[in-house]
Short mmCIF file of N, CA and C in Angstrom, two decimals:
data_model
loop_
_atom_site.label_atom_id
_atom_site.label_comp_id
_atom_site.label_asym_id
_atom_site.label_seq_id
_atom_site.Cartn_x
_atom_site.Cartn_y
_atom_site.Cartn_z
N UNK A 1 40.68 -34.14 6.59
CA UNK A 1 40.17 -32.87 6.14
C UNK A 1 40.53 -31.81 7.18
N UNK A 2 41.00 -30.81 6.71
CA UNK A 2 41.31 -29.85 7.46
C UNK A 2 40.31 -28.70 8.18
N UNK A 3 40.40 -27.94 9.37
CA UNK A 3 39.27 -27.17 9.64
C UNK A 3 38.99 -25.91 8.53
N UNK A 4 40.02 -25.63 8.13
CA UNK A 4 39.75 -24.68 7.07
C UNK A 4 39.03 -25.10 5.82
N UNK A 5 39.46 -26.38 4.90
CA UNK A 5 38.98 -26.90 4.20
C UNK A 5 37.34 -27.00 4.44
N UNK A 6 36.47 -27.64 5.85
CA UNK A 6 35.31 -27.73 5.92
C UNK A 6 35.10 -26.28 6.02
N UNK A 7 35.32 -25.28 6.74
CA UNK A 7 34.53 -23.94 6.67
C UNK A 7 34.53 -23.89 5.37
N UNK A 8 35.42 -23.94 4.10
CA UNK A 8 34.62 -23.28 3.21
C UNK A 8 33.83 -23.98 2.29
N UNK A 9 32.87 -24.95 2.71
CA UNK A 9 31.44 -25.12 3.19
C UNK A 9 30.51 -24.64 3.44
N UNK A 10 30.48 -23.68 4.38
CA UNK A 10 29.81 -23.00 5.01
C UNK A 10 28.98 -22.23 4.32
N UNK A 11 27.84 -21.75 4.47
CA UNK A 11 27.61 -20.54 3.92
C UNK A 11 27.65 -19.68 4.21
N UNK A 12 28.22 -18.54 3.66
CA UNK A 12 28.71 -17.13 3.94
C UNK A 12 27.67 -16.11 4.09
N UNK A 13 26.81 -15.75 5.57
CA UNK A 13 26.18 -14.87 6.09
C UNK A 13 26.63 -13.47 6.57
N UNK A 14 26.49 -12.41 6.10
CA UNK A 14 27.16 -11.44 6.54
C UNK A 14 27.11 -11.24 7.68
N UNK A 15 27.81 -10.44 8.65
CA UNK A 15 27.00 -9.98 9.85
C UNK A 15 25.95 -8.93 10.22
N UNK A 16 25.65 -8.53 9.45
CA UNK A 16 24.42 -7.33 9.38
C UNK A 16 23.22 -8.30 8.69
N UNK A 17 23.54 -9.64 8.30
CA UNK A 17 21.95 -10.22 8.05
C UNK A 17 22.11 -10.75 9.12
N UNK A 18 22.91 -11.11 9.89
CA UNK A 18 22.93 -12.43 11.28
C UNK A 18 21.49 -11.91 11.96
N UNK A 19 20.70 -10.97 12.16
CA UNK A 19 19.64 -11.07 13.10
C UNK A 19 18.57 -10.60 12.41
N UNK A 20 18.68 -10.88 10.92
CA UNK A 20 17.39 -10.88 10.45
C UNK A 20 16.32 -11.72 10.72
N UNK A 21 15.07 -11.45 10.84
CA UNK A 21 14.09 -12.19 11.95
C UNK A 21 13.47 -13.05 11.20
N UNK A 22 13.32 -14.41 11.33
CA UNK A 22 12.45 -15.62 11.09
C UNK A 22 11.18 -15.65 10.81
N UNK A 23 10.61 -16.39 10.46
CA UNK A 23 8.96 -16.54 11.46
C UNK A 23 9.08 -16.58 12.80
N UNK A 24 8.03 -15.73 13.29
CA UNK A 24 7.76 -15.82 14.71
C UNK A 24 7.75 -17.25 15.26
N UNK A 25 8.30 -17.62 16.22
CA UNK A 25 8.32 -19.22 17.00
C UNK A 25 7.25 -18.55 18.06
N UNK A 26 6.37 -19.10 18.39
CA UNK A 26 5.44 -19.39 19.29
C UNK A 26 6.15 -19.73 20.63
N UNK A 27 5.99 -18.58 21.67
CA UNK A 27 6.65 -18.41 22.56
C UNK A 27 8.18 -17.61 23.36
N UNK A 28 8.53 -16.91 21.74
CA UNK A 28 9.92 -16.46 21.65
C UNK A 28 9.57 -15.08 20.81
N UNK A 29 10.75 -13.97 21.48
CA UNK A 29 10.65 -12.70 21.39
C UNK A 29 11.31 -13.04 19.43
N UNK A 30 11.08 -12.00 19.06
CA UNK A 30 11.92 -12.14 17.46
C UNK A 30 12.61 -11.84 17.48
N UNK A 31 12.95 -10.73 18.39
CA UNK A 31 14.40 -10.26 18.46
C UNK A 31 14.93 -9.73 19.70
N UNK A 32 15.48 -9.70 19.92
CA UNK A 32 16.94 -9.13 21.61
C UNK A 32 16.03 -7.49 22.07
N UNK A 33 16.32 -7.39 23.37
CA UNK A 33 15.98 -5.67 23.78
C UNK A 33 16.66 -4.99 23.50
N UNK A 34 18.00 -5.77 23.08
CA UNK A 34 19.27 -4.41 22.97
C UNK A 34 19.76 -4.40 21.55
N UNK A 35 18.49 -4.73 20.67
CA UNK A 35 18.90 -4.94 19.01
C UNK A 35 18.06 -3.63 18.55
N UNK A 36 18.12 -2.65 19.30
CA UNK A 36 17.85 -1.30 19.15
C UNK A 36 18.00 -0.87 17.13
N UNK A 37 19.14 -0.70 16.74
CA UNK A 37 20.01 -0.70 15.78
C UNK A 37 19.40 -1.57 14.60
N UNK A 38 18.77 -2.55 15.00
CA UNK A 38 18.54 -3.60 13.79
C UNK A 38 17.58 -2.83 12.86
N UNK A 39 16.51 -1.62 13.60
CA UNK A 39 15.58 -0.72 13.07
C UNK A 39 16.43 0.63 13.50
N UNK A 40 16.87 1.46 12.75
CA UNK A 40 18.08 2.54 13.19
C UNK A 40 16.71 3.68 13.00
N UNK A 41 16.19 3.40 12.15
CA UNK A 41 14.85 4.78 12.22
C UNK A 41 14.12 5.00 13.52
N UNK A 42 14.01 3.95 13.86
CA UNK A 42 12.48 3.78 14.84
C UNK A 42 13.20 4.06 16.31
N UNK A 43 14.81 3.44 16.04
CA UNK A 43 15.52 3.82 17.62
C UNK A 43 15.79 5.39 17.65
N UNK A 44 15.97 5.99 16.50
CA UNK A 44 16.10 7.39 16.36
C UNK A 44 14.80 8.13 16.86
N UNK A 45 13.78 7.65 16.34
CA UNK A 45 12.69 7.97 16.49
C UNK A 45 12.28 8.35 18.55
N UNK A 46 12.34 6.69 18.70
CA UNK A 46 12.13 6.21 20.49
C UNK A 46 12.97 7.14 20.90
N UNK A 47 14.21 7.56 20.42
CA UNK A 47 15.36 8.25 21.46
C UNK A 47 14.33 9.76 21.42
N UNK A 48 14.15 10.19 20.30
CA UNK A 48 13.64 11.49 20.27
C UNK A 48 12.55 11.56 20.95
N UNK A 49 11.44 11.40 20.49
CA UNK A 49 9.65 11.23 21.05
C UNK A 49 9.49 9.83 20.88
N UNK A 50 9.55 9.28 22.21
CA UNK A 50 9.38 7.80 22.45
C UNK A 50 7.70 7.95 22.71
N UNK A 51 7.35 8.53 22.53
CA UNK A 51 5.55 8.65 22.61
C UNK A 51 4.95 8.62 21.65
N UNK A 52 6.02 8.96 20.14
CA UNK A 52 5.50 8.65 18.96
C UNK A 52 5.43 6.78 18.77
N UNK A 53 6.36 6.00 19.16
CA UNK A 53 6.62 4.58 19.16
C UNK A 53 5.37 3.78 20.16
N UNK A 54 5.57 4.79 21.00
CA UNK A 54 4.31 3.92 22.54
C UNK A 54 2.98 4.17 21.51
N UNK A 55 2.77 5.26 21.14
CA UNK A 55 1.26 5.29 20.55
C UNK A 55 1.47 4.46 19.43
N UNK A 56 1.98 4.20 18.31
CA UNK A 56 1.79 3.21 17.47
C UNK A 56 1.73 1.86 18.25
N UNK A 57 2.43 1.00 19.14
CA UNK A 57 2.97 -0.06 19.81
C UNK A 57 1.19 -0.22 20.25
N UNK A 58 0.75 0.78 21.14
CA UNK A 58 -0.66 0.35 21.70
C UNK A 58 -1.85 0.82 20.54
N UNK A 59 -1.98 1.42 19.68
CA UNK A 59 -2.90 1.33 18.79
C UNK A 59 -3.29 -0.26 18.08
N UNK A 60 -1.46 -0.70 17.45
CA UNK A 60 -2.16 -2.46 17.71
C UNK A 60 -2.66 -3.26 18.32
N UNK A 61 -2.24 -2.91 19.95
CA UNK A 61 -2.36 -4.08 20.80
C UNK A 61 -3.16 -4.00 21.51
N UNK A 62 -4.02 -2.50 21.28
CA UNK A 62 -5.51 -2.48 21.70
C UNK A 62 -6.79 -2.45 20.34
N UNK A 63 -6.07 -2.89 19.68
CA UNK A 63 -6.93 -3.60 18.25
C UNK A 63 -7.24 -2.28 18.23
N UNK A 64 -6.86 -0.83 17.84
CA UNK A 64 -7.61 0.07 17.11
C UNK A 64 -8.50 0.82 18.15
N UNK A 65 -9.25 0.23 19.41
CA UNK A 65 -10.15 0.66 20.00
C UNK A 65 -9.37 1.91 20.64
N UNK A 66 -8.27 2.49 21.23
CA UNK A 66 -7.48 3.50 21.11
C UNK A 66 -6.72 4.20 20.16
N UNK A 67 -6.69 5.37 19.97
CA UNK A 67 -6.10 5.71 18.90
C UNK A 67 -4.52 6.49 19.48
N UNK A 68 -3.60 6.08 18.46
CA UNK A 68 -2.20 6.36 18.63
C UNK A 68 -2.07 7.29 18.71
N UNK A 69 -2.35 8.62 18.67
CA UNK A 69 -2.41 9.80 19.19
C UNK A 69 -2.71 10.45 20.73
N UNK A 70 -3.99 9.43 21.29
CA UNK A 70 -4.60 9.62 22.47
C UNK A 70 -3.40 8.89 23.45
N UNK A 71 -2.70 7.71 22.96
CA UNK A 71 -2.46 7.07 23.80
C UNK A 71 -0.73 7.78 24.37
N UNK A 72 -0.07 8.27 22.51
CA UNK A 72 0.85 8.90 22.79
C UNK A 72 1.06 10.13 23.81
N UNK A 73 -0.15 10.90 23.54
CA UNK A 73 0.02 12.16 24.49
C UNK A 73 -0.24 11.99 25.58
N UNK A 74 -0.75 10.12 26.48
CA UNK A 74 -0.71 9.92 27.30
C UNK A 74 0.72 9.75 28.01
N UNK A 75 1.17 8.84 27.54
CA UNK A 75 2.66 9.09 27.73
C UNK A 75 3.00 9.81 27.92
N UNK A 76 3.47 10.88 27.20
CA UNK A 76 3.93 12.40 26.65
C UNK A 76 3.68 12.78 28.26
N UNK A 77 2.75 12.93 28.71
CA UNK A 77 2.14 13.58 29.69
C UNK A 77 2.81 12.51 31.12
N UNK A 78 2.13 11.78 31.25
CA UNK A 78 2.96 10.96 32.18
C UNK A 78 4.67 10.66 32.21
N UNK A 79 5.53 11.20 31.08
CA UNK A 79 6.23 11.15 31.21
C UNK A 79 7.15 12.02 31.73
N UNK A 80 6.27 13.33 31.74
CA UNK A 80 6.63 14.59 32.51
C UNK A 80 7.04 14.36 34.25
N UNK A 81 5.92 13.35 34.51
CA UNK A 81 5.50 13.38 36.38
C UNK A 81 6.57 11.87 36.75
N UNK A 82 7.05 11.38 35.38
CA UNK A 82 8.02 10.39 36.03
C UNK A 82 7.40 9.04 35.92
N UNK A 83 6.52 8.70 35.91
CA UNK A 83 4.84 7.73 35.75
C UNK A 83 5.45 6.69 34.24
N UNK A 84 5.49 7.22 33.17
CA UNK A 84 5.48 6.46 31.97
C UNK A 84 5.76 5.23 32.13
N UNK A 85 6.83 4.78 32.50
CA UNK A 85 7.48 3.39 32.79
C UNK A 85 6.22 2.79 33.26
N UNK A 86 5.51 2.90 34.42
CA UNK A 86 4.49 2.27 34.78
C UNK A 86 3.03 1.71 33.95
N UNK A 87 2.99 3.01 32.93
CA UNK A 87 1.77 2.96 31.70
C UNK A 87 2.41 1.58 30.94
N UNK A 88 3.70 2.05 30.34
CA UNK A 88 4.32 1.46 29.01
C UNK A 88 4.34 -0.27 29.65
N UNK A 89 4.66 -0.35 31.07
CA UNK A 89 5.09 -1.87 31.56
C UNK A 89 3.99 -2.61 31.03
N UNK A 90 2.50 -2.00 31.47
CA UNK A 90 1.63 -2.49 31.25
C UNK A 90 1.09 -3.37 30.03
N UNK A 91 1.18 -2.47 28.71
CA UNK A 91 1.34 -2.52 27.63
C UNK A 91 1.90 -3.57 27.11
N UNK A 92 3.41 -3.59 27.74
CA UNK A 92 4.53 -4.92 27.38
C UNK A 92 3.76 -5.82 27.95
N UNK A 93 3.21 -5.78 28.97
CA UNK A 93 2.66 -7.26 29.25
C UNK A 93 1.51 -7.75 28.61
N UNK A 94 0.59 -6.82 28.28
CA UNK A 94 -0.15 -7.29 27.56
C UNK A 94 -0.04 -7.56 25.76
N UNK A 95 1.44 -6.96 25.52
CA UNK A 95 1.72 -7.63 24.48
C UNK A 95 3.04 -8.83 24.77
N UNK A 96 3.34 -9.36 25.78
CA UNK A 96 3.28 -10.67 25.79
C UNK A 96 2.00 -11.79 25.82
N UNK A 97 1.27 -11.01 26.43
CA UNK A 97 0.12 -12.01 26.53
C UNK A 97 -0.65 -12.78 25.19
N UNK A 98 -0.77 -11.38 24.46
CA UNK A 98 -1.15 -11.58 23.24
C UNK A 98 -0.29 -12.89 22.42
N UNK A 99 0.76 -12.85 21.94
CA UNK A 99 1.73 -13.79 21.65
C UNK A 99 2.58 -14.26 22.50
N UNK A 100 2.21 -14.49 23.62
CA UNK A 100 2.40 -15.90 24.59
C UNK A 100 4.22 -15.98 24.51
N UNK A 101 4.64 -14.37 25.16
CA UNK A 101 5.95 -14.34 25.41
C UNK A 101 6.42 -14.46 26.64
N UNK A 102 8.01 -14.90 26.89
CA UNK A 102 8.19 -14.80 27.69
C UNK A 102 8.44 -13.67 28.65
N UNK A 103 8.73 -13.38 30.15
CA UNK A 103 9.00 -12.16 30.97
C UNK A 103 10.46 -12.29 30.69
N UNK A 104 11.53 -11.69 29.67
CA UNK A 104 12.65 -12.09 30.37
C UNK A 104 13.18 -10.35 29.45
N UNK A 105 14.18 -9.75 29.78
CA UNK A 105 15.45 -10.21 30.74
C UNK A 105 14.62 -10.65 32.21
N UNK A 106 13.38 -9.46 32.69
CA UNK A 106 13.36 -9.60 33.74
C UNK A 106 12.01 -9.32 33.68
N UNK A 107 11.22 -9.14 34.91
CA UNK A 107 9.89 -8.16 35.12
C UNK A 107 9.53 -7.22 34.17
N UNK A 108 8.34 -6.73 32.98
CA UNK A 108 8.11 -5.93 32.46
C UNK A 108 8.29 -4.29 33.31
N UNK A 109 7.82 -3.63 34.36
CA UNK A 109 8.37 -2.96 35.04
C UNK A 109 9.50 -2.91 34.97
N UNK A 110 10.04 -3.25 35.55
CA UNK A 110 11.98 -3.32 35.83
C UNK A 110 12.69 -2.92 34.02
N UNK A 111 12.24 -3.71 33.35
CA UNK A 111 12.73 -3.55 31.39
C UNK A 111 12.06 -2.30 31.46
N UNK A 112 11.21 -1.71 31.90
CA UNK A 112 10.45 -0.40 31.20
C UNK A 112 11.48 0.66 31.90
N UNK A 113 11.50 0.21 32.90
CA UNK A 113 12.30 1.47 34.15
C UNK A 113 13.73 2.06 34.05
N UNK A 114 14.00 0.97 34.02
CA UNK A 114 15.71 0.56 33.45
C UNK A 114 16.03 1.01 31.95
N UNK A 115 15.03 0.97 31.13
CA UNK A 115 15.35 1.01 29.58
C UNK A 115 14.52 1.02 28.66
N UNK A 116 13.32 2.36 28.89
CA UNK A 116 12.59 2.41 28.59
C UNK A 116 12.40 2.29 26.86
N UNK A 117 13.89 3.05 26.57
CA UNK A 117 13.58 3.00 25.01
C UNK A 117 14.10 1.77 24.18
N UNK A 118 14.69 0.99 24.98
CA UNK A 118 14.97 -0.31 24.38
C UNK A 118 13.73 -1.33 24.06
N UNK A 119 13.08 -1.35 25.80
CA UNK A 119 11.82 -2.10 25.51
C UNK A 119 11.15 -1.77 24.55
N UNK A 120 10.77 -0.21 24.00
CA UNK A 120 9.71 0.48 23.00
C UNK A 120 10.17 -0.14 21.87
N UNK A 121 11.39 0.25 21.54
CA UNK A 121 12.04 -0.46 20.35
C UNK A 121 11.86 -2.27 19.73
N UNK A 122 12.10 -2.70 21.33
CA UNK A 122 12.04 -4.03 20.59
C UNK A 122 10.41 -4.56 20.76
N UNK A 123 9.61 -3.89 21.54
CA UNK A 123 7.83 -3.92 21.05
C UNK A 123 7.51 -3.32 19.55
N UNK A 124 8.06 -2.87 19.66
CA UNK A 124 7.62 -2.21 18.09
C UNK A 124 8.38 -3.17 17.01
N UNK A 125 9.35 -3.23 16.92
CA UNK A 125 9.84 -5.19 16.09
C UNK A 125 9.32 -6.09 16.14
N UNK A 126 8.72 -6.17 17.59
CA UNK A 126 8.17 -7.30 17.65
C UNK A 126 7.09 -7.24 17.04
N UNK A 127 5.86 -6.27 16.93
CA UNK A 127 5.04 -6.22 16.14
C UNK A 127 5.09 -6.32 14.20
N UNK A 128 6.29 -5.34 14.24
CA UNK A 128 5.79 -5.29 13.02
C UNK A 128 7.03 -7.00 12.32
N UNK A 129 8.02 -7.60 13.15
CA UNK A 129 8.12 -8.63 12.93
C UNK A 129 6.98 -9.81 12.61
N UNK A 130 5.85 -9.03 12.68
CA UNK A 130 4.85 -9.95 12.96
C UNK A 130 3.43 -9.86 11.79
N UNK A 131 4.04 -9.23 11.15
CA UNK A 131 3.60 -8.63 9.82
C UNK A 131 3.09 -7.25 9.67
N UNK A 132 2.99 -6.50 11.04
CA UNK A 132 2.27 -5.20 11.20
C UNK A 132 3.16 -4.29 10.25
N UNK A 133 2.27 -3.26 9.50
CA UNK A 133 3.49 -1.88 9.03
C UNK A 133 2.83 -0.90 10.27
N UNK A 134 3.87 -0.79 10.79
CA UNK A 134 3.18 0.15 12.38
C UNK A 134 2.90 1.73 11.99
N UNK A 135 3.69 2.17 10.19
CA UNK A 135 3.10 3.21 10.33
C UNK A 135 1.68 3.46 9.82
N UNK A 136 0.72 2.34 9.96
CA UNK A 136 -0.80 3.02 9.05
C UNK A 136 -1.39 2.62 10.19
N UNK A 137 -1.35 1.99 11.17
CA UNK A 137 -2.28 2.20 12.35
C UNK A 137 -2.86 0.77 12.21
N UNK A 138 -4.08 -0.02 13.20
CA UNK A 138 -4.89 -0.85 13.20
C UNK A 138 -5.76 -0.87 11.88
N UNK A 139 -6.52 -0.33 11.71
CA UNK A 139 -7.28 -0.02 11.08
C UNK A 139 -6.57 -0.35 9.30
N UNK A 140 -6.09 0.19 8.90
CA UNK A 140 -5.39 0.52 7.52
C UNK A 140 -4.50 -0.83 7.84
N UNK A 141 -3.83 -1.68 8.71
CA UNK A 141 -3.84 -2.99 8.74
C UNK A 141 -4.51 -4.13 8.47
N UNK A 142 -5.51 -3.98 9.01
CA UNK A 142 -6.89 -4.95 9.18
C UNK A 142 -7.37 -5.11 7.32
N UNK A 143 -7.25 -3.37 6.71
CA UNK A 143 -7.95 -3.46 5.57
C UNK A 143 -6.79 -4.04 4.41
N UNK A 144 -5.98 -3.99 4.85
CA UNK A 144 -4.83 -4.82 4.12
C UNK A 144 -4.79 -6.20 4.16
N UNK A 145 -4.59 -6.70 5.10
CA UNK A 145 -4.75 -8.38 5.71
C UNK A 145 -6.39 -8.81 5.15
N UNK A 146 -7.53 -7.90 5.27
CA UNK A 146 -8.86 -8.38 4.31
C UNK A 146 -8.42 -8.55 2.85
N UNK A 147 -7.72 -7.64 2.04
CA UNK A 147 -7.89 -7.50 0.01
C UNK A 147 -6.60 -8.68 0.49
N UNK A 148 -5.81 -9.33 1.54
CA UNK A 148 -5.16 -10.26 0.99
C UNK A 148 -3.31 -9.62 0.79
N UNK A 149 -3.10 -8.22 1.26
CA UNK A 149 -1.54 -7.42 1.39
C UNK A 149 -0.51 -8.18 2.30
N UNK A 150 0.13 -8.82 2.32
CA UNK A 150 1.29 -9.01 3.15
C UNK A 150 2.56 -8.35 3.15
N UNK A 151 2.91 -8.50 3.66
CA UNK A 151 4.41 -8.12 3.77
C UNK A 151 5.03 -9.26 3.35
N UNK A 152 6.04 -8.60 2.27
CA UNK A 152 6.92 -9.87 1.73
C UNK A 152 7.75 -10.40 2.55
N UNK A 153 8.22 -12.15 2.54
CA UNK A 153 8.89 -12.53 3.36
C UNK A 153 10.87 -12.33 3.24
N UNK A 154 11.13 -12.46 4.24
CA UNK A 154 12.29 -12.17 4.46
C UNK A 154 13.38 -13.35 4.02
N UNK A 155 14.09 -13.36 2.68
CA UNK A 155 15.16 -14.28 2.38
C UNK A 155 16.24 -13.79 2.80
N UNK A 156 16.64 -14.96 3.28
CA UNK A 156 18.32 -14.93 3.94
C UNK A 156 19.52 -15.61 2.34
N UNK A 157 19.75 -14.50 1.98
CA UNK A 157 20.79 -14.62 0.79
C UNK A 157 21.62 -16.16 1.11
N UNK A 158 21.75 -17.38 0.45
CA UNK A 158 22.31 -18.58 0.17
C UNK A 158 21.28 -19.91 1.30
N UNK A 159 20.05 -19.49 1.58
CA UNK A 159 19.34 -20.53 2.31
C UNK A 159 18.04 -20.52 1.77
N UNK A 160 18.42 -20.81 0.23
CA UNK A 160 17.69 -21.22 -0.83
C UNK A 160 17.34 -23.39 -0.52
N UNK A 161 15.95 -23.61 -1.09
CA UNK A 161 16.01 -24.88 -0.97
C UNK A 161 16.52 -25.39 -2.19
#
């Protein structure tokens, strides 16, 4: 049998589904820091007012008890004096903690400092990879996940059983 003969076997994945996201694995990011692009709105968004992304990102991951507005214009503000990276690191770590991720490329600091809007980007995937719609807030989540709302799951075109 020839190598050509077995590839066409294969099933034919485009490359724009190649990093469509799974179920979350327990212990593993859903997606890359530098898969910016995979959400082209939200990186548009981070590039413009990355304080609009930080305040949604911590309205989840402080269950609601902050509101995405307060937390954004914290940013906003600290990002004036140079500071933000230091707020936002925080944040990342405590949304590893939450879902028991790893530190990698490197130090949360260092990812915030270095690349601030990448990290925002891929926290904000990572959440709503995770069933969140990040634009209704905690709250308008919670009351969705109670009546029973999910987010439909993600089929990968020919990985039918």
């Amino acid at each position: 049998m020839t190598i050509h003969h077995h590839m066409r076997h294969q099933p034919y994945i485009p490359h724009n589904l190649s990093r469509i996201p799974s179920a979350p694995i327990p212990g593993q990011w859903t997606s890359g820091l530098c898969h910016c692009f995979d959400d082209p709105v939200n990186c548009a968004i981070t590039c413009v007012c990355p304080c609009i992304t930080f305040g949604q990102i911590t309205e989840i991951i402080n269950r609601g008890s902050k509101s995405c507005v307060s937390r954004g214009f914290l940013f906003g503000m600290l990002s004036m004096v140079g500071a933000a990276c230091f707020y936002s690191c925080f944040y990342r770590s405590k949304l590893r903690g939450q879902y028991d991720l790893p530190e990698e490329p490197c130090t949360d600091c260092l990812v915030h400092f270095c690349c601030a809007a990448c990290a925002l980007c891929q926290e904000y995937r990572e959440l709503k990879n995770r069933g969140f719609d990040m634009g209704i807030g905690w709250e308008a989540n919670m009351d969705r996940q109670k009546r029973g709302v999910t987010m439909a799951p993600i089929v990968v075109p020919g990985m039918a059983r």
